[in-house]
Amino acid sequence: QSVLTQPPSVSAAPGQKVTISCSGSSSNIGNNYVCWYQQLPGTAPKLLIYENNKRPSGIPDRFSGSKSGASATLGITGVQTGDEADYYCGTWDSSLSAVVFGGGTKLTVL
Amino acid sequence: EVQLVESGGGLVQPGGSLRLSCVASGFTFSNYWMHWVRQAPGKGLVWVSRINSDGGYTNYADSVKGRFTISRDNAKNTLYLQMNSLRAEDTAVYYCVRSPAPGYSGYDYSFDYWGQGTLVTVSS
């Protein structure tokens, strides 16, 4: 049982937009920054979004992040087959004194 | 180019010990916080431990506290994870992970570079 709650799976047709939610509480998302990570099949995770909504260099602007209260959202526009991956949100939990992740969301491109 | 190369994984019996290493290159290792994150087969990411840039501060997940020890040798650009009293539930790929440079908000709990991982299997 993960501290942060994500939907297990989402799907979208190529070119469409998809959003992935990440729900937490005031001890984690509500008072800390959120990151998003992409894990392509068989590879290590990669940083997609940091500080709630910033993209590292090299990450296309099709990927966006937002945060409101104790929830965060990853948005992907113009979905491509190469975006098929598992996506994880992560942040600090002040009550646990630990980094916490969501359970991950598998994106399927139909 | 930032590189993190883990080693030391393998098969170990329950109750046994293992030490993982991670050699860093392509950046000034002594300036960065480092972490270990694990992923059981077919499961999600779980943070294990972190250490600050000079090794004077460490932090652990409750599931490994008292059994695992994180350390670093800045002269050798190497991060370690000493794992004792291993259990079947510790079976996972262990990733060596770097935090972004200090100055970024939430840098000490964000991860900008990941190694390829090393598999630890605890089984009799």
mmCIF file of N, CA and C in Angstrom, chain B:
data_model
loop_
_atom_site.group_PDB
_atom_site.id
_atom_site.type_symbol
_atom_site.label_atom_id
_atom_site.label_comp_id
_atom_site.label_asym_id
_atom_site.label_seq_id
_atom_site.Cartn_x
_atom_site.Cartn_y
_atom_site.Cartn_z
ATOM 1 N N GLU B 1 29.461 13.345 -18.891
ATOM 2 C CA GLU B 1 28.223 12.583 -18.769
ATOM 3 C C GLU B 1 28.159 11.932 -17.382
ATOM 4 N N VAL B 2 27.049 12.133 -16.698
ATOM 5 C CA VAL B 2 26.858 11.524 -15.377
ATOM 6 C C VAL B 2 26.670 10.019 -15.530
ATOM 7 N N GLN B 3 27.440 9.261 -14.771
ATOM 8 C CA GLN B 3 27.286 7.802 -14.761
ATOM 9 C C GLN B 3 27.285 7.301 -13.325
ATOM 10 N N LEU B 4 26.396 6.370 -13.064
ATOM 11 C CA LEU B 4 26.307 5.695 -11.772
ATOM 12 C C LEU B 4 26.287 4.195 -12.063
ATOM 13 N N VAL B 5 27.293 3.479 -11.586
ATOM 14 C CA VAL B 5 27.412 2.056 -11.897
ATOM 15 C C VAL B 5 27.416 1.247 -10.607
ATOM 16 N N GLU B 6 26.330 0.490 -10.416
ATOM 17 C CA GLU B 6 26.190 -0.339 -9.221
ATOM 18 C C GLU B 6 26.823 -1.706 -9.412
ATOM 19 N N SER B 7 27.221 -2.302 -8.315
ATOM 20 C CA SER B 7 27.739 -3.670 -8.323
ATOM 21 C C SER B 7 27.516 -4.280 -6.937
ATOM 22 N N GLY B 8 27.713 -5.598 -6.849
ATOM 23 C CA GLY B 8 27.623 -6.251 -5.554
ATOM 24 C C GLY B 8 26.360 -7.059 -5.328
ATOM 25 N N GLY B 9 25.419 -6.978 -6.254
ATOM 26 C CA GLY B 9 24.200 -7.753 -6.101
ATOM 27 C C GLY B 9 24.463 -9.240 -6.318
ATOM 28 N N GLY B 10 23.463 -10.048 -5.999
ATOM 29 C CA GLY B 10 23.596 -11.483 -6.179
ATOM 30 C C GLY B 10 22.604 -12.243 -5.325
ATOM 31 N N LEU B 11 22.824 -13.553 -5.242
ATOM 32 C CA LEU B 11 21.963 -14.431 -4.462
ATOM 33 C C LEU B 11 22.539 -14.603 -3.060
ATOM 34 N N VAL B 12 21.710 -14.407 -2.053
ATOM 35 C CA VAL B 12 22.143 -14.554 -0.665
ATOM 36 C C VAL B 12 21.036 -15.249 0.113
ATOM 37 N N GLN B 13 21.419 -16.022 1.118
ATOM 38 C CA GLN B 13 20.437 -16.715 1.933
ATOM 39 C C GLN B 13 19.792 -15.779 2.950
ATOM 40 N N PRO B 14 18.571 -16.071 3.355
ATOM 41 C CA PRO B 14 17.935 -15.271 4.423
ATOM 42 C C PRO B 14 18.831 -15.207 5.646
ATOM 43 N N GLY B 15 18.934 -14.002 6.210
ATOM 44 C CA GLY B 15 19.810 -13.788 7.354
ATOM 45 C C GLY B 15 21.221 -13.390 6.968
ATOM 46 N N GLY B 16 21.536 -13.471 5.692
ATOM 47 C CA GLY B 16 22.877 -13.152 5.223
ATOM 48 C C GLY B 16 23.110 -11.675 5.009
ATOM 49 N N SER B 17 24.306 -11.354 4.523
ATOM 50 C CA SER B 17 24.711 -9.969 4.307
ATOM 51 C C SER B 17 25.229 -9.781 2.895
ATOM 52 N N LEU B 18 25.180 -8.521 2.455
ATOM 53 C CA LEU B 18 25.670 -8.157 1.124
ATOM 54 C C LEU B 18 26.042 -6.685 1.178
ATOM 55 N N ARG B 19 27.068 -6.293 0.437
ATOM 56 C CA ARG B 19 27.402 -4.875 0.345
ATOM 57 C C ARG B 19 27.334 -4.441 -1.110
ATOM 58 N N LEU B 20 26.497 -3.464 -1.370
ATOM 59 C CA LEU B 20 26.394 -2.883 -2.698
ATOM 60 C C LEU B 20 27.321 -1.683 -2.802
ATOM 61 N N SER B 21 27.865 -1.486 -4.011
ATOM 62 C CA SER B 21 28.697 -0.318 -4.298
ATOM 63 C C SER B 21 28.146 0.409 -5.511
ATOM 64 N N CYS B 22 28.424 1.678 -5.577
ATOM 65 C CA CYS B 22 28.021 2.493 -6.718
ATOM 66 C C CYS B 22 29.141 3.480 -7.002
ATOM 67 N N VAL B 23 29.773 3.319 -8.158
ATOM 68 C CA VAL B 23 30.845 4.231 -8.554
ATOM 69 C C VAL B 23 30.266 5.332 -9.428
ATOM 70 N N ALA B 24 30.532 6.572 -9.030
ATOM 71 C CA ALA B 24 29.997 7.723 -9.732
ATOM 72 C C ALA B 24 31.084 8.389 -10.584
ATOM 73 N N SER B 25 30.673 8.941 -11.714
ATOM 74 C CA SER B 25 31.601 9.678 -12.559
ATOM 75 C C SER B 25 30.848 10.738 -13.348
ATOM 76 N N GLY B 26 31.573 11.711 -13.857
ATOM 77 C CA GLY B 26 30.963 12.747 -14.676
ATOM 78 C C GLY B 26 30.444 13.944 -13.899
ATOM 79 N N PHE B 27 30.650 13.954 -12.585
ATOM 80 C CA PHE B 27 30.232 15.090 -11.762
ATOM 81 C C PHE B 27 31.046 15.084 -10.473
ATOM 82 N N THR B 28 30.985 16.168 -9.724
ATOM 83 C CA THR B 28 31.729 16.278 -8.469
ATOM 84 C C THR B 28 30.933 15.577 -7.381
ATOM 85 N N PHE B 29 31.236 14.307 -7.167
ATOM 86 C CA PHE B 29 30.464 13.427 -6.288
ATOM 87 C C PHE B 29 30.277 14.036 -4.897
ATOM 88 N N SER B 30 31.304 14.658 -4.375
ATOM 89 C CA SER B 30 31.277 15.152 -3.000
ATOM 90 C C SER B 30 30.313 16.315 -2.792
ATOM 91 N N ASN B 31 29.711 16.834 -3.860
ATOM 92 C CA ASN B 31 28.776 17.949 -3.743
ATOM 93 C C ASN B 31 27.316 17.525 -3.667
ATOM 94 N N TYR B 32 27.040 16.235 -3.832
ATOM 95 C CA TYR B 32 25.669 15.786 -4.015
ATOM 96 C C TYR B 32 25.211 14.796 -2.948
ATOM 97 N N TRP B 33 23.943 14.941 -2.534
ATOM 98 C CA TRP B 33 23.273 13.908 -1.759
ATOM 99 C C TRP B 33 23.059 12.704 -2.671
ATOM 100 N N MET B 34 23.090 11.506 -2.065
ATOM 101 C CA MET B 34 22.887 10.274 -2.809
ATOM 102 C C MET B 34 21.874 9.390 -2.096
ATOM 103 N N HIS B 35 21.245 8.508 -2.867
ATOM 104 C CA HIS B 35 20.185 7.661 -2.340
ATOM 105 C C HIS B 35 20.311 6.235 -2.883
ATOM 106 N N TRP B 36 19.642 5.317 -2.221
ATOM 107 C CA TRP B 36 19.344 3.995 -2.751
ATOM 108 C C TRP B 36 17.819 3.860 -2.823
ATOM 109 N N VAL B 37 17.358 3.386 -3.988
ATOM 110 C CA VAL B 37 15.937 3.125 -4.218
ATOM 111 C C VAL B 37 15.833 1.700 -4.747
ATOM 112 N N ARG B 38 14.841 0.946 -4.297
ATOM 113 C CA ARG B 38 14.716 -0.438 -4.755
ATOM 114 C C ARG B 38 13.371 -0.695 -5.419
ATOM 115 N N GLN B 39 13.351 -1.761 -6.202
ATOM 116 C CA GLN B 39 12.142 -2.135 -6.927
ATOM 117 C C GLN B 39 12.066 -3.653 -6.974
ATOM 118 N N ALA B 40 11.116 -4.217 -6.246
ATOM 119 C CA ALA B 40 10.898 -5.656 -6.281
ATOM 120 C C ALA B 40 10.380 -6.052 -7.661
ATOM 121 N N PRO B 41 10.609 -7.289 -8.075
ATOM 122 C CA PRO B 41 10.172 -7.723 -9.410
ATOM 123 C C PRO B 41 8.690 -7.455 -9.655
ATOM 124 N N GLY B 42 8.400 -6.704 -10.714
ATOM 125 C CA GLY B 42 7.026 -6.400 -11.073
ATOM 126 C C GLY B 42 6.314 -5.416 -10.173
ATOM 127 N N LYS B 43 7.053 -4.793 -9.258
ATOM 128 C CA LYS B 43 6.441 -3.864 -8.302
ATOM 129 C C LYS B 43 6.933 -2.441 -8.510
ATOM 130 N N GLY B 44 6.492 -1.542 -7.631
ATOM 131 C CA GLY B 44 6.829 -0.139 -7.759
ATOM 132 C C GLY B 44 8.127 0.244 -7.066
ATOM 133 N N LEU B 45 8.419 1.541 -7.121
ATOM 134 C CA LEU B 45 9.647 2.075 -6.534
ATOM 135 C C LEU B 45 9.478 2.271 -5.032
ATOM 136 N N VAL B 46 10.543 1.949 -4.292
ATOM 137 C CA VAL B 46 10.542 2.142 -2.843
ATOM 138 C C VAL B 46 11.876 2.771 -2.452
ATOM 139 N N TRP B 47 11.824 3.910 -1.807
ATOM 140 C CA TRP B 47 13.034 4.571 -1.314
ATOM 141 C C TRP B 47 13.594 3.789 -0.133
ATOM 142 N N VAL B 48 14.923 3.650 -0.102
ATOM 143 C CA VAL B 48 15.578 2.868 0.942
ATOM 144 C C VAL B 48 16.346 3.756 1.924
ATOM 145 N N SER B 49 17.194 4.640 1.377
ATOM 146 C CA SER B 49 18.064 5.402 2.263
ATOM 147 C C SER B 49 18.675 6.582 1.519
ATOM 148 N N ARG B 50 19.165 7.574 2.262
ATOM 149 C CA ARG B 50 19.872 8.708 1.672
ATOM 150 C C ARG B 50 21.011 9.135 2.571
ATOM 151 N N ILE B 51 21.957 9.852 1.968
ATOM 152 C CA ILE B 51 23.122 10.355 2.692
ATOM 153 C C ILE B 51 23.459 11.723 2.136
ATOM 154 N N ASN B 52 23.861 12.624 3.020
ATOM 155 C CA ASN B 52 24.184 13.968 2.534
ATOM 156 C C ASN B 52 25.576 13.986 1.914
ATOM 157 N N SER B 53 25.977 15.134 1.443
ATOM 158 C CA SER B 53 27.170 15.225 0.603
ATOM 159 C C SER B 53 28.463 14.851 1.334
ATOM 160 N N ASP B 54 28.566 15.157 2.633
ATOM 161 C CA ASP B 54 29.804 14.827 3.345
ATOM 162 C C ASP B 54 29.684 13.555 4.182
ATOM 163 N N GLY B 55 28.537 12.898 4.116
ATOM 164 C CA GLY B 55 28.349 11.639 4.839
ATOM 165 C C GLY B 55 27.957 11.791 6.292
ATOM 166 N N GLY B 56 27.758 13.028 6.739
ATOM 167 C CA GLY B 56 27.468 13.254 8.146
ATOM 168 C C GLY B 56 26.007 13.069 8.541
ATOM 169 N N TYR B 57 25.142 12.916 7.558
ATOM 170 C CA TYR B 57 23.706 12.734 7.819
ATOM 171 C C TYR B 57 23.187 11.575 6.991
ATOM 172 N N THR B 58 22.461 10.669 7.625
ATOM 173 C CA THR B 58 21.835 9.561 6.912
ATOM 174 C C THR B 58 20.391 9.396 7.367
ATOM 175 N N ASN B 59 19.610 8.726 6.533
ATOM 176 C CA ASN B 59 18.177 8.606 6.759
ATOM 177 C C ASN B 59 17.734 7.289 6.130
ATOM 178 N N TYR B 60 16.819 6.536 6.794
ATOM 179 C CA TYR B 60 16.431 5.223 6.304
ATOM 180 C C TYR B 60 14.916 5.042 6.309
ATOM 181 N N ALA B 61 14.443 4.203 5.400
ATOM 182 C CA ALA B 61 13.056 3.756 5.447
ATOM 183 C C ALA B 61 12.900 2.845 6.670
ATOM 184 N N ASP B 62 11.720 2.857 7.271
ATOM 185 C CA ASP B 62 11.486 2.039 8.463
ATOM 186 C C ASP B 62 11.758 0.560 8.192
ATOM 187 N N SER B 63 11.487 0.111 6.972
ATOM 188 C CA SER B 63 11.608 -1.315 6.641
ATOM 189 C C SER B 63 13.053 -1.818 6.683
ATOM 190 N N VAL B 64 14.030 -0.912 6.632
ATOM 191 C CA VAL B 64 15.434 -1.339 6.624
ATOM 192 C C VAL B 64 16.227 -0.770 7.795
ATOM 193 N N LYS B 65 15.597 0.073 8.593
ATOM 194 C CA LYS B 65 16.295 0.720 9.706
ATOM 195 C C LYS B 65 16.850 -0.335 10.660
ATOM 196 N N GLY B 66 18.110 -0.183 11.032
ATOM 197 C CA GLY B 66 18.758 -1.132 11.933
ATOM 198 C C GLY B 66 19.380 -2.313 11.226
ATOM 199 N N ARG B 67 19.070 -2.516 9.954
ATOM 200 C CA ARG B 67 19.642 -3.629 9.188
ATOM 201 C C ARG B 67 20.573 -3.148 8.073
ATOM 202 N N PHE B 68 20.251 -2.014 7.463
ATOM 203 C CA PHE B 68 21.030 -1.474 6.349
ATOM 204 C C PHE B 68 21.806 -0.247 6.818
ATOM 205 N N THR B 69 22.987 -0.046 6.219
ATOM 206 C CA THR B 69 23.795 1.137 6.497
ATOM 207 C C THR B 69 24.289 1.742 5.200
ATOM 208 N N ILE B 70 23.979 3.004 4.990
ATOM 209 C CA ILE B 70 24.464 3.727 3.818
ATOM 210 C C ILE B 70 25.736 4.477 4.206
ATOM 211 N N SER B 71 26.685 4.533 3.286
ATOM 212 C CA SER B 71 27.918 5.283 3.531
ATOM 213 C C SER B 71 28.507 5.708 2.196
ATOM 214 N N ARG B 72 29.521 6.550 2.258
ATOM 215 C CA ARG B 72 30.156 7.014 1.029
ATOM 216 C C ARG B 72 31.627 7.282 1.279
ATOM 217 N N ASP B 73 32.410 7.169 0.211
ATOM 218 C CA ASP B 73 33.827 7.514 0.231
ATOM 219 C C ASP B 73 34.023 8.534 -0.876
ATOM 220 N N ASN B 74 34.067 9.807 -0.503
ATOM 221 C CA ASN B 74 34.158 10.857 -1.523
ATOM 222 C C ASN B 74 35.495 10.835 -2.253
ATOM 223 N N ALA B 75 36.525 10.301 -1.636
ATOM 224 C CA ALA B 75 37.829 10.211 -2.304
ATOM 225 C C ALA B 75 37.793 9.171 -3.420
ATOM 226 N N LYS B 76 36.904 8.190 -3.276
ATOM 227 C CA LYS B 76 36.783 7.132 -4.283
ATOM 228 C C LYS B 76 35.538 7.295 -5.150
ATOM 229 N N ASN B 77 34.798 8.388 -4.935
ATOM 230 C CA ASN B 77 33.560 8.620 -5.708
ATOM 231 C C ASN B 77 32.619 7.421 -5.642
ATOM 232 N N THR B 78 32.480 6.855 -4.464
ATOM 233 C CA THR B 78 31.732 5.621 -4.314
ATOM 234 C C THR B 78 30.715 5.704 -3.181
ATOM 235 N N LEU B 79 29.521 5.208 -3.477
ATOM 236 C CA LEU B 79 28.434 5.083 -2.506
ATOM 237 C C LEU B 79 28.286 3.606 -2.159
ATOM 238 N N TYR B 80 27.945 3.336 -0.901
ATOM 239 C CA TYR B 80 27.792 1.952 -0.454
ATOM 240 C C TYR B 80 26.443 1.739 0.225
ATOM 241 N N LEU B 81 26.020 0.466 0.223
ATOM 242 C CA LEU B 81 24.881 0.063 1.044
ATOM 243 C C LEU B 81 25.228 -1.298 1.643
ATOM 244 N N GLN B 82 25.458 -1.303 2.945
ATOM 245 C CA GLN B 82 25.704 -2.543 3.661
ATOM 246 C C GLN B 82 24.357 -3.093 4.121
ATOM 247 N N MET B 83 24.048 -4.299 3.686
ATOM 248 C CA MET B 83 22.757 -4.904 3.990
ATOM 249 C C MET B 83 22.965 -6.149 4.842
ATOM 250 N N ASN B 84 22.450 -6.136 6.060
ATOM 251 C CA ASN B 84 22.556 -7.264 6.974
ATOM 252 C C ASN B 84 21.180 -7.840 7.277
ATOM 253 N N SER B 85 21.160 -9.033 7.856
ATOM 254 C CA SER B 85 19.902 -9.691 8.250
ATOM 255 C C SER B 85 18.883 -9.649 7.107
ATOM 256 N N LEU B 86 19.344 -10.036 5.941
ATOM 257 C CA LEU B 86 18.493 -9.932 4.755
ATOM 258 C C LEU B 86 17.300 -10.882 4.830
ATOM 259 N N ARG B 87 16.186 -10.401 4.269
ATOM 260 C CA ARG B 87 14.924 -11.154 4.270
ATOM 261 C C ARG B 87 14.452 -11.346 2.832
ATOM 262 N N ALA B 88 13.560 -12.278 2.626
ATOM 263 C CA ALA B 88 13.033 -12.528 1.283
ATOM 264 C C ALA B 88 12.419 -11.261 0.693
ATOM 265 N N GLU B 89 11.798 -10.461 1.531
ATOM 266 C CA GLU B 89 11.145 -9.239 1.043
ATOM 267 C C GLU B 89 12.129 -8.135 0.648
ATOM 268 N N ASP B 90 13.424 -8.355 0.870
ATOM 269 C CA ASP B 90 14.440 -7.416 0.402
ATOM 270 C C ASP B 90 14.840 -7.698 -1.040
ATOM 271 N N THR B 91 14.325 -8.775 -1.615
ATOM 272 C CA THR B 91 14.622 -9.106 -3.006
ATOM 273 C C THR B 91 14.130 -7.995 -3.923
ATOM 274 N N ALA B 92 15.050 -7.432 -4.706
ATOM 275 C CA ALA B 92 14.708 -6.292 -5.554
ATOM 276 C C ALA B 92 15.909 -5.891 -6.397
ATOM 277 N N VAL B 93 15.651 -5.062 -7.390
ATOM 278 C CA VAL B 93 16.721 -4.327 -8.056
ATOM 279 C C VAL B 93 16.989 -3.079 -7.215
ATOM 280 N N TYR B 94 18.242 -2.854 -6.894
ATOM 281 C CA TYR B 94 18.640 -1.692 -6.095
ATOM 282 C C TYR B 94 19.299 -0.661 -6.997
ATOM 283 N N TYR B 95 18.724 0.539 -7.007
ATOM 284 C CA TYR B 95 19.239 1.629 -7.823
ATOM 285 C C TYR B 95 20.016 2.624 -6.966
ATOM 286 N N CYS B 96 21.147 3.032 -7.470
ATOM 287 C CA CYS B 96 21.919 4.146 -6.918
ATOM 288 C C CYS B 96 21.395 5.403 -7.601
ATOM 289 N N VAL B 97 21.055 6.421 -6.830
ATOM 290 C CA VAL B 97 20.376 7.587 -7.390
ATOM 291 C C VAL B 97 20.984 8.872 -6.842
ATOM 292 N N ARG B 98 21.096 9.876 -7.703
ATOM 293 C CA ARG B 98 21.645 11.158 -7.295
ATOM 294 C C ARG B 98 20.540 12.193 -7.110
ATOM 295 N N SER B 99 20.704 13.045 -6.116
ATOM 296 C CA SER B 99 19.807 14.204 -5.969
ATOM 297 C C SER B 99 20.315 15.345 -6.840
ATOM 298 N N PRO B 100 19.445 16.270 -7.246
ATOM 299 C CA PRO B 100 19.908 17.462 -7.956
ATOM 300 C C PRO B 100 20.802 18.301 -7.050
ATOM 301 N N ALA B 101 21.473 19.246 -7.636
ATOM 302 C CA ALA B 101 22.365 20.107 -6.869
ATOM 303 C C ALA B 101 21.592 20.908 -5.830
ATOM 304 N N PRO B 102 22.197 21.127 -4.668
ATOM 305 C CA PRO B 102 21.555 22.004 -3.681
ATOM 306 C C PRO B 102 21.233 23.346 -4.309
ATOM 307 N N GLY B 103 20.104 23.921 -3.934
ATOM 308 C CA GLY B 103 19.676 25.165 -4.568
ATOM 309 C C GLY B 103 18.348 24.950 -5.246
ATOM 310 N N TYR B 104 18.106 23.708 -5.686
ATOM 311 C CA TYR B 104 16.789 23.372 -6.205
ATOM 312 C C TYR B 104 15.879 23.071 -5.017
ATOM 313 N N SER B 105 14.655 23.520 -5.072
ATOM 314 C CA SER B 105 13.705 23.246 -4.002
ATOM 315 C C SER B 105 13.425 21.741 -3.943
ATOM 316 N N GLY B 106 13.484 21.196 -2.729
ATOM 317 C CA GLY B 106 13.231 19.766 -2.580
ATOM 318 C C GLY B 106 14.331 18.892 -3.145
ATOM 319 N N TYR B 107 15.545 19.462 -3.281
ATOM 320 C CA TYR B 107 16.630 18.704 -3.927
ATOM 321 C C TYR B 107 16.948 17.417 -3.180
ATOM 322 N N ASP B 108 16.780 17.437 -1.841
ATOM 323 C CA ASP B 108 17.222 16.290 -1.045
ATOM 324 C C ASP B 108 16.245 15.124 -1.078
ATOM 325 N N TYR B 109 15.117 15.303 -1.743
ATOM 326 C CA TYR B 109 14.211 14.166 -1.918
ATOM 327 C C TYR B 109 13.773 14.012 -3.377
ATOM 328 N N SER B 110 14.544 14.616 -4.269
ATOM 329 C CA SER B 110 14.327 14.447 -5.705
ATOM 330 C C SER B 110 15.495 13.670 -6.294
ATOM 331 N N PHE B 111 15.261 13.050 -7.441
ATOM 332 C CA PHE B 111 16.283 12.192 -8.049
ATOM 333 C C PHE B 111 16.472 12.564 -9.511
ATOM 334 N N ASP B 112 17.690 12.987 -9.887
ATOM 335 C CA ASP B 112 17.859 13.405 -11.273
ATOM 336 C C ASP B 112 18.646 12.423 -12.128
ATOM 337 N N TYR B 113 19.446 11.565 -11.532
ATOM 338 C CA TYR B 113 20.150 10.528 -12.289
ATOM 339 C C TYR B 113 20.073 9.198 -11.546
ATOM 340 N N TRP B 114 19.834 8.144 -12.337
ATOM 341 C CA TRP B 114 19.697 6.797 -11.784
ATOM 342 C C TRP B 114 20.732 5.879 -12.437
ATOM 343 N N GLY B 115 21.256 4.944 -11.637
ATOM 344 C CA GLY B 115 22.087 3.898 -12.209
ATOM 345 C C GLY B 115 21.222 2.861 -12.900
ATOM 346 N N GLN B 116 21.849 1.831 -13.440
ATOM 347 C CA GLN B 116 21.112 0.791 -14.149
ATOM 348 C C GLN B 116 20.547 -0.262 -13.193
ATOM 349 N N GLY B 117 21.019 -0.254 -11.954
ATOM 350 C CA GLY B 117 20.491 -1.157 -10.938
ATOM 351 C C GLY B 117 21.272 -2.448 -10.818
ATOM 352 N N THR B 118 21.225 -3.043 -9.626
ATOM 353 C CA THR B 118 21.835 -4.343 -9.379
ATOM 354 C C THR B 118 20.816 -5.203 -8.630
ATOM 355 N N LEU B 119 20.674 -6.447 -9.064
ATOM 356 C CA LEU B 119 19.639 -7.323 -8.519
ATOM 357 C C LEU B 119 20.141 -8.052 -7.280
ATOM 358 N N VAL B 120 19.365 -7.960 -6.217
ATOM 359 C CA VAL B 120 19.620 -8.704 -4.992
ATOM 360 C C VAL B 120 18.490 -9.710 -4.809
ATOM 361 N N THR B 121 18.867 -10.973 -4.687
ATOM 362 C CA THR B 121 17.880 -12.036 -4.491
ATOM 363 C C THR B 121 18.162 -12.721 -3.157
ATOM 364 N N VAL B 122 17.175 -12.716 -2.279
ATOM 365 C CA VAL B 122 17.310 -13.351 -0.971
ATOM 366 C C VAL B 122 16.451 -14.608 -0.974
ATOM 367 N N SER B 123 17.118 -15.746 -0.972
ATOM 368 C CA SER B 123 16.398 -17.017 -1.075
ATOM 369 C C SER B 123 17.287 -18.151 -0.600
ATOM 370 N N SER B 124 16.662 -19.172 -0.062
ATOM 371 C CA SER B 124 17.411 -20.347 0.366
ATOM 372 C C SER B 124 17.413 -21.409 -0.742
#
